[in-house]
Short mmCIF file of C-alpha atoms and ligand atoms in Angstrom, two decimals:
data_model
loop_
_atom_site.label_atom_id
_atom_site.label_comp_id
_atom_site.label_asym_id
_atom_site.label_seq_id
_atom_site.Cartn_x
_atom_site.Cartn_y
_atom_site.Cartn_z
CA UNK A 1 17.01 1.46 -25.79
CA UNK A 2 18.60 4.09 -23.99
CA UNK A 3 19.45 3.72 -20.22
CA UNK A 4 18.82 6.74 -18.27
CA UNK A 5 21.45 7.91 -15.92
CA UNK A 6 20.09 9.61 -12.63
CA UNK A 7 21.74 12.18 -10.52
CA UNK A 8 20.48 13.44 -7.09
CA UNK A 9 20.80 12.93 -3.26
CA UNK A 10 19.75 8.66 -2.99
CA UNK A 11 18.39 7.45 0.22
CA UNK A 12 17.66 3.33 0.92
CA UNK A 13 16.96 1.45 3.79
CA UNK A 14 19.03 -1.93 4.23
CA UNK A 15 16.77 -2.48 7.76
CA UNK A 16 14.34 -0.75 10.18
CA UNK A 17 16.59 2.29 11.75
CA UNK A 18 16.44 2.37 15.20
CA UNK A 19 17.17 5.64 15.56
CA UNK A 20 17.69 8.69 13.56
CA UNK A 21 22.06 8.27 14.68
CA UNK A 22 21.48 4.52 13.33
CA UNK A 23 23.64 5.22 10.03
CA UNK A 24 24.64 2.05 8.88
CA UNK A 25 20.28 1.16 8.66
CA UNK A 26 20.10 3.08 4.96
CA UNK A 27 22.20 3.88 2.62
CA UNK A 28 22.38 8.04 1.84
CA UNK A 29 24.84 9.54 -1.09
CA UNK A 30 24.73 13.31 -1.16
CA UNK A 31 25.71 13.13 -4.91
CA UNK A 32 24.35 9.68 -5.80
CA UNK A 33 23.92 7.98 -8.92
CA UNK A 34 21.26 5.71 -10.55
CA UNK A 35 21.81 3.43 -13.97
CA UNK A 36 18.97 1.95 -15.15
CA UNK A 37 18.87 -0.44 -18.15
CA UNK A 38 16.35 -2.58 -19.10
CA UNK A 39 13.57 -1.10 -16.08
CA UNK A 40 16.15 -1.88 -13.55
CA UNK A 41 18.69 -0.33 -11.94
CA UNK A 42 21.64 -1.59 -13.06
CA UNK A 43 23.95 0.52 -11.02
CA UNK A 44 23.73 2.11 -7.58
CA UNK A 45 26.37 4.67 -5.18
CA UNK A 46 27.70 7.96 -5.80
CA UNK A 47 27.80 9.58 -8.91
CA UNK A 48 31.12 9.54 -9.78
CA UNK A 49 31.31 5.53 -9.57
CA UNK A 50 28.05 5.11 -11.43
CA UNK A 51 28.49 7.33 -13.98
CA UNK A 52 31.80 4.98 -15.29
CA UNK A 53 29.42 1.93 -15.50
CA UNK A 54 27.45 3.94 -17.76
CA UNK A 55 27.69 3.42 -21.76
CA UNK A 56 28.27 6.59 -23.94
CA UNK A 57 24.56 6.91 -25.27
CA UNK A 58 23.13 6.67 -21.44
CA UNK A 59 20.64 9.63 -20.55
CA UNK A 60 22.01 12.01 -18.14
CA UNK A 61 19.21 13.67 -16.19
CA UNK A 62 20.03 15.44 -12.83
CA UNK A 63 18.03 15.70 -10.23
CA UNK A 64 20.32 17.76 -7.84
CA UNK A 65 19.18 19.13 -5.30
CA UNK A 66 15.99 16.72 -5.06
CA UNK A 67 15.99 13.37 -3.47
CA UNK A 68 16.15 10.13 -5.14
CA UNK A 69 14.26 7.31 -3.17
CA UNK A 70 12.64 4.30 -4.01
CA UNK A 71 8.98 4.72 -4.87
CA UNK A 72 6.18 4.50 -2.14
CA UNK A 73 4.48 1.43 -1.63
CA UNK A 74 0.71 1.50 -0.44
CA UNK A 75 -0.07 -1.97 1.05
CA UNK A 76 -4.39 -1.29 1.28
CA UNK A 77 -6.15 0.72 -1.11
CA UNK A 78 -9.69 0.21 -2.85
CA UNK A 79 -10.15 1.77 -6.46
CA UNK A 80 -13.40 1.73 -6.74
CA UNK A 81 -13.83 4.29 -3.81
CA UNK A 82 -12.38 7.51 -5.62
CA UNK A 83 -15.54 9.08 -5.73
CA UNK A 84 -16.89 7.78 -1.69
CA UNK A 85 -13.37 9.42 -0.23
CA UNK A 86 -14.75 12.96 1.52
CA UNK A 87 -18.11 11.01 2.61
CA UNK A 88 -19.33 12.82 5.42
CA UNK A 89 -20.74 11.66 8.76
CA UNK A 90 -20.64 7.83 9.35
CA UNK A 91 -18.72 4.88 10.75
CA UNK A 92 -17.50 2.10 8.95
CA UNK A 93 -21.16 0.12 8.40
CA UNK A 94 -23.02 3.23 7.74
CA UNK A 95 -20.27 4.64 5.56
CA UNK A 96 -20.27 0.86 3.49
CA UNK A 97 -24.15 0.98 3.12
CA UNK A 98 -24.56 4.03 2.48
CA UNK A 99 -21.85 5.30 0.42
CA UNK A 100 -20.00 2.42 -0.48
CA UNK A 101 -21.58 -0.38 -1.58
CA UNK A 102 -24.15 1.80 -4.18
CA UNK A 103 -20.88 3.34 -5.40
CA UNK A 104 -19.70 0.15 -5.94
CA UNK A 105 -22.48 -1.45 -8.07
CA UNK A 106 -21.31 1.22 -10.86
CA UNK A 107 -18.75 -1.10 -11.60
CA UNK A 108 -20.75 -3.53 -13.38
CA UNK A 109 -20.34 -1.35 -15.94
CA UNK A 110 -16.97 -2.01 -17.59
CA UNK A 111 -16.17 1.45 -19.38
CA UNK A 112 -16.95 2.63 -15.81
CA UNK A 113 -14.21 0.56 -14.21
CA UNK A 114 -11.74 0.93 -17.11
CA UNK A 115 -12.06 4.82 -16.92
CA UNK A 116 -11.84 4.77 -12.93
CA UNK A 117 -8.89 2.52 -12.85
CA UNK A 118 -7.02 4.96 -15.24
CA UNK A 119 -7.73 7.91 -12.94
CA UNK A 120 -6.80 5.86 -9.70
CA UNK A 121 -3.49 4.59 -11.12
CA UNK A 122 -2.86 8.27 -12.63
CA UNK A 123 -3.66 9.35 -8.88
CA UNK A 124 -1.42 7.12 -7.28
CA UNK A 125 1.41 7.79 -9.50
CA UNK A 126 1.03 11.58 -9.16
CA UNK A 127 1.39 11.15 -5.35
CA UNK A 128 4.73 9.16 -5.43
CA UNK A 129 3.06 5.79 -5.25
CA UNK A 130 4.62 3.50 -7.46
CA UNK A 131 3.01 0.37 -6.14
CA UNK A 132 -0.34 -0.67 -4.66
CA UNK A 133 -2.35 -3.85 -3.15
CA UNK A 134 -6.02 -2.38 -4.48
CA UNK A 135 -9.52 -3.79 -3.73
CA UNK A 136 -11.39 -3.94 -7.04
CA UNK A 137 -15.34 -4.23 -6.57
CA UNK A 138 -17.07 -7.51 -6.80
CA UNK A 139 -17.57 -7.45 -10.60
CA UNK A 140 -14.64 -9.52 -12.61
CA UNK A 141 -14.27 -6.54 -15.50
CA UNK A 142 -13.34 -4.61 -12.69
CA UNK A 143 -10.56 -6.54 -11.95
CA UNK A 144 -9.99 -6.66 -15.57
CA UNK A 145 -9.99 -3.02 -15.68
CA UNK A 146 -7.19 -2.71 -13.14
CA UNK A 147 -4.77 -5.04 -14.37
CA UNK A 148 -5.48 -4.34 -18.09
CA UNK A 149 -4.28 -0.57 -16.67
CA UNK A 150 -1.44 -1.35 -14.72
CA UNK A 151 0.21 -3.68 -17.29
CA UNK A 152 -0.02 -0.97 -19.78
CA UNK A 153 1.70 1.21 -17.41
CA UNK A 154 4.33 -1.54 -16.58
CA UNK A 155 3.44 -0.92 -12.83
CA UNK A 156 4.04 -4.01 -9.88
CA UNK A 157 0.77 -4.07 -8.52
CA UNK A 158 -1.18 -6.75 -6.35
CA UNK A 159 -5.01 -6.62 -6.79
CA UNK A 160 -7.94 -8.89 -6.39
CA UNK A 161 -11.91 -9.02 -7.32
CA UNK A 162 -13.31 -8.64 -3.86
CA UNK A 163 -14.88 -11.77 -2.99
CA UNK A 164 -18.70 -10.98 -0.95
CA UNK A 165 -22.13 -12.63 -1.13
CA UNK A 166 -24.27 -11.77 1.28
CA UNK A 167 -24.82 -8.49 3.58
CA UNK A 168 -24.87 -6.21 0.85
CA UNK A 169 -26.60 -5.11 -1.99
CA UNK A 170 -27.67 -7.10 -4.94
CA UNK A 171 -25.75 -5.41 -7.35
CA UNK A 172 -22.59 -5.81 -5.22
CA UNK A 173 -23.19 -9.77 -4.68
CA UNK A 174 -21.50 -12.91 -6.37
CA UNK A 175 -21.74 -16.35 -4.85
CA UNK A 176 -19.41 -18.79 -3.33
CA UNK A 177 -19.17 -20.63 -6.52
CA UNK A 178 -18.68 -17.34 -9.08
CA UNK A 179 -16.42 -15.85 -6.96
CA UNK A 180 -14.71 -18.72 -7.26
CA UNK A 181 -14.81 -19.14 -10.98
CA UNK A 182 -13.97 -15.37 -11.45
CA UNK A 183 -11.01 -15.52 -9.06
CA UNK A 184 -9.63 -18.50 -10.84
CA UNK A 185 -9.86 -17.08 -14.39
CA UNK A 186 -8.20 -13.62 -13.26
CA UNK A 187 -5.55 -15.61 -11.64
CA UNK A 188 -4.90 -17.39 -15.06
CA UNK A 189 -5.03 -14.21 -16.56
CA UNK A 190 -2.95 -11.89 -15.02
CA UNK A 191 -0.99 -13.22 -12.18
CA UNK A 192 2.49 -13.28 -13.34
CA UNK A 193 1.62 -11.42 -16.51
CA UNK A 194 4.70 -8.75 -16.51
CA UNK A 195 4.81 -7.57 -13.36
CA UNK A 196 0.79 -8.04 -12.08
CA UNK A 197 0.07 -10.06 -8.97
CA UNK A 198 -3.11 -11.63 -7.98
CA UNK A 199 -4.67 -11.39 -4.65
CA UNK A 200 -7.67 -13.38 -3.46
CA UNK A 201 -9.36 -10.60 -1.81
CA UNK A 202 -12.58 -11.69 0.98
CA UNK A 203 -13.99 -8.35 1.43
CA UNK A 204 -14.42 -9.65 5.53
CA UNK A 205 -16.04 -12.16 7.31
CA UNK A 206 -19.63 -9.49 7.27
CA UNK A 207 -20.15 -10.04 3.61
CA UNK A 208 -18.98 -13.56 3.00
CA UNK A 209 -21.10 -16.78 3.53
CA UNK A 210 -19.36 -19.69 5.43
CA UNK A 211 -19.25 -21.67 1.73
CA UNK A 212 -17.84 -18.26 0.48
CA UNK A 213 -14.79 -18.48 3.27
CA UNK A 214 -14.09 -21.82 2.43
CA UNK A 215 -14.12 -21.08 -1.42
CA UNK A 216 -11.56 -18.31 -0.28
CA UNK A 217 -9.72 -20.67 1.80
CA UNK A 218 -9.62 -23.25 -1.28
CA UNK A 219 -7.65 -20.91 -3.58
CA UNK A 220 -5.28 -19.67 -0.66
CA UNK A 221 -4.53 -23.61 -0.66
CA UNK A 222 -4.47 -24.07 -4.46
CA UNK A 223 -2.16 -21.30 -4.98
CA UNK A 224 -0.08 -20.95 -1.85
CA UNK A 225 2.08 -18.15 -3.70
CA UNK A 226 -0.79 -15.65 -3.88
CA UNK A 227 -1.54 -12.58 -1.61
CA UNK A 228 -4.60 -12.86 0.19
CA UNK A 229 -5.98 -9.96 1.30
CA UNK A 230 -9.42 -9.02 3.67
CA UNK A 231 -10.36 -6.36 6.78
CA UNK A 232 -10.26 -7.29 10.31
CA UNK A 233 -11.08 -5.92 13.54
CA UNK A 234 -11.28 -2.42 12.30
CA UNK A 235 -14.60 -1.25 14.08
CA UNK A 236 -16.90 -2.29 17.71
CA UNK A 237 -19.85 -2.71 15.70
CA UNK A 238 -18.52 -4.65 13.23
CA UNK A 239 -16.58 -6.93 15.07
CA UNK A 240 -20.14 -7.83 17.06
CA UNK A 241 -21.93 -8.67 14.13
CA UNK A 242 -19.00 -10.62 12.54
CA UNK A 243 -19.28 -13.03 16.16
CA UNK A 244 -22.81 -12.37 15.79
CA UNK A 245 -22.32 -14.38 12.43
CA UNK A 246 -19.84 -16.74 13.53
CA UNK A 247 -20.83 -17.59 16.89
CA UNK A 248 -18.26 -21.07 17.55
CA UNK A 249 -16.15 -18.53 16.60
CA UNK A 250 -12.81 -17.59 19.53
CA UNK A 251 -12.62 -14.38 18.20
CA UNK A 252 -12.18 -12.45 14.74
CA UNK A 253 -9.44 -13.17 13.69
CA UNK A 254 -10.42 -17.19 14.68
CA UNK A 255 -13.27 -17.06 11.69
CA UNK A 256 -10.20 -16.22 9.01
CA UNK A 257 -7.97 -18.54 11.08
CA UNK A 258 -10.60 -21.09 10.39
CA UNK A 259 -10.59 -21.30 7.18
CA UNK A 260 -6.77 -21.36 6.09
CA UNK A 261 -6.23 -17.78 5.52
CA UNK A 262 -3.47 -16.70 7.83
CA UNK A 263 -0.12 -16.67 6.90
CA UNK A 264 2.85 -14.95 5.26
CA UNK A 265 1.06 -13.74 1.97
CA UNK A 266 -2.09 -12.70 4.31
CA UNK A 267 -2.55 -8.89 4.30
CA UNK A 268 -5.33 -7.78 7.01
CA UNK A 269 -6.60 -4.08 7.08
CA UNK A 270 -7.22 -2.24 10.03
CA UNK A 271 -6.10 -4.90 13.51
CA UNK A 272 -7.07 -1.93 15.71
CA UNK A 273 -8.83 -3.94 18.57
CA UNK A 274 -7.08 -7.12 18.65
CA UNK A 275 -7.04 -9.53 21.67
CA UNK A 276 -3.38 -10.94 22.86
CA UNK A 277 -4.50 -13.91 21.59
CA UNK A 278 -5.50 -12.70 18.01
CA UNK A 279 -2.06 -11.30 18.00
CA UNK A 280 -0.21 -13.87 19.20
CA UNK A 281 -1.46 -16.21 15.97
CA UNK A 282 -1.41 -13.10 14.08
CA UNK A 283 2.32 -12.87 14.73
CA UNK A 284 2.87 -17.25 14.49
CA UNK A 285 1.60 -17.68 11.53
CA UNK A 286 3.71 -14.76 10.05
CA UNK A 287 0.45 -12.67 8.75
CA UNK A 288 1.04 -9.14 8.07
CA UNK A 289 -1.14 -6.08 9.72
CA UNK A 290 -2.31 -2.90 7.98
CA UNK A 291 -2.12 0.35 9.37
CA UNK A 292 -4.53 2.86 7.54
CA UNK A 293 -4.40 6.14 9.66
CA UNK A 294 -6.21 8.22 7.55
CA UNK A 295 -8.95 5.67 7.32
CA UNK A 296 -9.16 5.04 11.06
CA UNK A 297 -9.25 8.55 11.84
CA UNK A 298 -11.70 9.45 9.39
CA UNK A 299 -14.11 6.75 10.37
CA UNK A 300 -13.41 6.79 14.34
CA UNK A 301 -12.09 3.52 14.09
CA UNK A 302 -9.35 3.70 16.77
CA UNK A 303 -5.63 4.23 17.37
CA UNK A 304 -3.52 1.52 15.77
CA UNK A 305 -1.15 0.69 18.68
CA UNK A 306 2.15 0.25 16.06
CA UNK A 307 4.83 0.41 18.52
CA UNK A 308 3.57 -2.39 20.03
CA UNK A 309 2.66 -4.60 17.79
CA UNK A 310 6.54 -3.66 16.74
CA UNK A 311 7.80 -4.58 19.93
CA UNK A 312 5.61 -7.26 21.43
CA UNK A 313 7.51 -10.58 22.49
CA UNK A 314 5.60 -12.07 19.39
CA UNK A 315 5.84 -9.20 16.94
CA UNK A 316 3.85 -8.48 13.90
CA UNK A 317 4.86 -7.73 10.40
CA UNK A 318 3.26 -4.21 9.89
CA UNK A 319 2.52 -2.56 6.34
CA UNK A 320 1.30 0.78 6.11
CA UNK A 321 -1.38 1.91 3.82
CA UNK A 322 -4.08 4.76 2.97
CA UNK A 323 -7.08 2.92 2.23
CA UNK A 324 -8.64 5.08 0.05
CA UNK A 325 -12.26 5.79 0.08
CA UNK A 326 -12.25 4.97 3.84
CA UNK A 327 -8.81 7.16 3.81
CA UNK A 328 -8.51 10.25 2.99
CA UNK A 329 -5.49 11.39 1.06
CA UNK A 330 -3.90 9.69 -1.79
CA UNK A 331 -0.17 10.38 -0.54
CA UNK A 332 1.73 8.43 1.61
CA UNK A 333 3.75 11.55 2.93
CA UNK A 334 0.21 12.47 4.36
CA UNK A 335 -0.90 9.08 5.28
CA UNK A 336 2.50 9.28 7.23
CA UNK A 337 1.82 12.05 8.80
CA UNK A 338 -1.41 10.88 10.00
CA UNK A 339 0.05 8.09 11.46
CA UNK A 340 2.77 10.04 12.72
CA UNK A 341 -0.18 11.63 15.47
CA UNK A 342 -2.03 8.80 16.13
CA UNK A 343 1.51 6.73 17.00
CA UNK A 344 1.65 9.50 19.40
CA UNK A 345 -1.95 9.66 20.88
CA UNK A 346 -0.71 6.39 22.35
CA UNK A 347 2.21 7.55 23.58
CA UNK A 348 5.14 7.15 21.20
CA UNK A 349 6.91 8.48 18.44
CA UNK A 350 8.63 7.40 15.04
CA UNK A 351 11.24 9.26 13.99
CA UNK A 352 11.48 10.24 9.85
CA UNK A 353 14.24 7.48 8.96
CA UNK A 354 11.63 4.47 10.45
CA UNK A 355 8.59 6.15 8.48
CA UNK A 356 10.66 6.48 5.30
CA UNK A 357 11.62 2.75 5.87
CA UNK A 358 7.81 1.72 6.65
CA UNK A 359 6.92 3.51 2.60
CA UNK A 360 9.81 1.70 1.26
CA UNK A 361 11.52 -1.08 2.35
CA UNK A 362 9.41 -2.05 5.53
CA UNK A 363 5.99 -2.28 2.79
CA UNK A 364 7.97 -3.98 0.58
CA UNK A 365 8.96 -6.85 2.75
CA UNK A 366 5.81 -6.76 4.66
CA UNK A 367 3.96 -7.70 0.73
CA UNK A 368 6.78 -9.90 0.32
CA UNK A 369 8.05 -8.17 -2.48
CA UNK A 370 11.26 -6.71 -1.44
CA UNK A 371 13.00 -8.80 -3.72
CA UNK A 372 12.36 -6.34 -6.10
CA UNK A 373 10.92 -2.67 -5.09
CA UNK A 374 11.36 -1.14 -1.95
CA UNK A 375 14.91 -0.25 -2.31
CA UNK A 376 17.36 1.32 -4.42
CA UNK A 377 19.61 -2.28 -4.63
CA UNK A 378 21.39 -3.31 -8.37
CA UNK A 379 19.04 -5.46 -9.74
CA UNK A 380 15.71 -3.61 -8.10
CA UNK A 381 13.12 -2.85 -10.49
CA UNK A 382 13.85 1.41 -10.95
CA UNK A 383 10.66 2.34 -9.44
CA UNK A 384 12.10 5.73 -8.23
CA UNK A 385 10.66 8.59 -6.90
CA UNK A 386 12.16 12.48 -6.97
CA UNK A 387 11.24 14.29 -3.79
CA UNK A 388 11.63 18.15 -3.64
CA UNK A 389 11.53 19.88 0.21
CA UNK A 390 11.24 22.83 -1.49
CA UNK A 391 8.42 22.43 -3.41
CA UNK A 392 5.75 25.33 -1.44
CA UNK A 393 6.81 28.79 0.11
CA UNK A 394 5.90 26.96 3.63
CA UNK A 395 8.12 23.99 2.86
CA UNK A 396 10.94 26.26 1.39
CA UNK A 397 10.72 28.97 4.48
CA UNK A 398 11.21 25.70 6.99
CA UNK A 399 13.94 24.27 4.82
CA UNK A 400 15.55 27.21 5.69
CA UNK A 401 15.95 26.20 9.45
CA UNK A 402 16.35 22.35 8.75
CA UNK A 403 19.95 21.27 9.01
CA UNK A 404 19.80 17.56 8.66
CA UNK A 405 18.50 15.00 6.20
CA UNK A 406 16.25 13.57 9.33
CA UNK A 407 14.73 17.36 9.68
CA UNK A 408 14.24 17.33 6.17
CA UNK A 409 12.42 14.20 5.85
CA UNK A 410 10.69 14.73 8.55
CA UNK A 411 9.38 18.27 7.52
CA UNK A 412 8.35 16.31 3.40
CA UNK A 413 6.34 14.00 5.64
CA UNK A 414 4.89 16.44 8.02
CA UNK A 415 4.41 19.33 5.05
CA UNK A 416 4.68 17.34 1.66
CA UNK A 417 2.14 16.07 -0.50
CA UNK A 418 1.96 15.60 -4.56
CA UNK A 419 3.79 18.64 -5.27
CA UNK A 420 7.02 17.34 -3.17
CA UNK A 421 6.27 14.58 -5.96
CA UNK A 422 8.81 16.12 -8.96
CA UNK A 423 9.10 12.93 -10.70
CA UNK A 424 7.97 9.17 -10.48
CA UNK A 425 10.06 6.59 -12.86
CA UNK A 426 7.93 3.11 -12.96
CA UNK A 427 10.18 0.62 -14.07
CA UNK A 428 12.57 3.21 -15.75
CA UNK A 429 10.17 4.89 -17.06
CA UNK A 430 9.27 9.04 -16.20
CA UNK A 431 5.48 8.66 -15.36
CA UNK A 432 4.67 11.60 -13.63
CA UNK A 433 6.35 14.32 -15.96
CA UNK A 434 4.73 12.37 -19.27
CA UNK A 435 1.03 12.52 -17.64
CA UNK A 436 -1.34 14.32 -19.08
CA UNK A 437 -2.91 16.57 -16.35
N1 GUN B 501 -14.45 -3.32 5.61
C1 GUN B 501 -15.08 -3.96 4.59
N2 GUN B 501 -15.04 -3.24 3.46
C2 GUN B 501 -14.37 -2.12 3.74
C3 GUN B 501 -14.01 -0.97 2.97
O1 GUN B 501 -14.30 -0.85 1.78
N3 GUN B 501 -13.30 -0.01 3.62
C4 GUN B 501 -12.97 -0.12 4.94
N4 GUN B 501 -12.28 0.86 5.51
N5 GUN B 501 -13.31 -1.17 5.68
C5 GUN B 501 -14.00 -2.15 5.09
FE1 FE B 502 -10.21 -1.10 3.20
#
């Protein structure tokens, strides 16, 4: 097997930068070098060191004067929604009954998922995204469909069957007991399998009976290693009807507390309107928050408050996401730069070094999976993406003014989209450049 020797500018985080002057956060070599052997990276620094660890047969390709980072990581994403993104006109439950949920009873047709969960994972890729924690519908050959996909492609991806059996559709129902049967038989499956995770994924508290919840709550205990993943507090309306529903109830995030799904693993979209109190157990029990700019934007959801959830005395673990269909852009550059403006509608700013992070490293370790993506370590998995700042006449006119590496990333994320994208490895392997497009 030959091990493919990479050459171009390399830029990981070690931890979150606190400002852009905050040098010894990542790790940046101007003429950096990557050696990859068996899907990993086997070798990390500059180029010079690098290329003596590398044996005679190894593939030189150079990347100069493109960036070399690890790829992006997209913690909230729903597959089945690639033909509800660009919906026009509705907030979150108009937009789920009318777009959504009759979108999603196509997926009880299997060739339907299978084709859909090429094209998604083909979309991702394109866009720099090397890994993704995806919503698959209800139906289990959806699920099937997504993992049977990713495996082929050697991708680390967490994804569940969405768990929801009542406030919806028929053809988008299970029950308590099926979901539970499916979930189970997926998790034997395909968690583990390569590099596939499981994740038992609730849609939210709306479309799951109390017996449902506990079901939900019954796996999180059987297999405390799994994601879980569900919505919360993303909308008014919907956070009525959900204490509407569950009327005992403290709050929201209470009916998940409830049943035993909080905790290190747990992966909530949206958190826009949380209480103190919400946050507080939120931040205790170590669950992780979602921020989906594009989505909440789209939808008039709200204005995720990041810096201070960041910087409260009991801080959250954030993840950053695009949740496609609600979200409207497949890239994380401009899911970024969403995010970017709305940190700013409340009155603060990130600089480019902590939103590079938040793709990388900070997603990584908020899934809990920084042991292997999310950086550009020895021993990481070489999911590796090739940025180019040049890559449109606008980007390559502003290059022309931007003197430092945080101007530059800060123009790719303001600016960039899949054509900054000039490569993607998964695991070693060039995806983008062998795709058929
Ligand atoms: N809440 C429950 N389901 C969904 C969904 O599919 N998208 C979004 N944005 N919110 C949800
Ligand atoms: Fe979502």
């Amino acid at each position: 097997m030959i091990s493919p020797l990479l050459r171009g500018r390399t830029l990981s985080f070690l931890r979150w930068p606190e400002t852009v002057d905050d040098h010894p956060a990542w790790r940046y070599e101007e003429d950096g070098g990557l050696l990859i052997r068996d899907g990993r990276i086997a070798a990390a620094g500059t180029y010079a060191e690098v290329e003596k660890k590398a044996d005679e047969g190894a593939k030189k390709i150079d990347h100069r004067p493109h960036l070399l980072l690890p790829g992006f990581i997209d913690a909230h994403a729903h597959f089945p929604q690639m033909q509800v993104i660009a919906s026009h006109g509705a907030e979150l439950l108009d937009w789920l009954n009318t777009y959504t949920f009759p979108e999603e009873t196509k997926f009880q047709n299997a060739q339907h998922g299978r084709r859909i969960a090429r094209l998604f994972l083909d979309e991702v890729v394109r866009h720099g995204t090397t890994t993704v924690a995806a919503y698959c519908s209800v139906h289990r050959e959806s699920a099937e469909a997504f993992f049977a996909e990713s495996h082929d492609r050697n991708m680390l991806n967490i994804a569940g069957k969405v768990m929801m059996d009542r406030n919806a559709p028929e053809g988008v129902l299970d029950t308590a007991q099926s979901a539970y049967d499916d979930s189970k038989a997926l998790i034997a499956d395909w968690h583990g399998k390569g590099r596939q995770h499981y994740a038992i994924t609730p849609r939210f508290a709306i479309t799951s009976s109390h017996e449902q919840l506990e079901m939900a709550g019954a796996l999180c205990r059987e297999y405390p290693d799994l994601h879980m993943q569900t919505h919360l507090s993303e909308n008014h309306a919907e956070i009525a009807f959900t204490l509407q529903l569950h009327p005992k109830a403290r709050d929201y995030t209470d009916v998940y507390e409830h049943y035993g799904l909080l905790g290190r693993k747990s992966l909530f979209g949206h958190c826009i309107h949380l209480s103190e109190r919400e946050a507080d157990s939120l931040s205790d029990s170590g669950s992780v928050v979602v921020f989906c700019p594009t989505s909440n934007l789209f939808l008039g959801s709200g204005l995720f408050d990041y810096q201070r959830y960041r910087t409260r005395d009991k801080a959250l673990r954030i993840a950053a996401a695009t949740d496609v269909g609600g979200g409207t852009n497949y890239s994380m550059l401009r899911t970024m730069d969403e995010g970017y403006k709305v940190i700013a509608l409340n009155g603060e700013k990130l600089n480019p070094f902590q939103s590079f992070w938040q793709l990388t490293r900070g997603n990584a370790e908020a899934l809990s999976v920084v042991e292997r993506i999310g950086t550009l370590d020895q021993g990481s998995d070489a999911d590796i993406i090739v940025l180019d700042a040049r890559a449109t006449p606008a980007m390559r006119l502003r290059m022309e003014t931007a003197d430092t590496l945080a101007e530059e990333l800060f123009m790719l994320q303001t600016l960039g989209d899949d054509r900054a994208v000039r490569e993607v490895y998964v695991a070693g392997r060039a995806a983008k450049s062998d795709m058929a497009v």
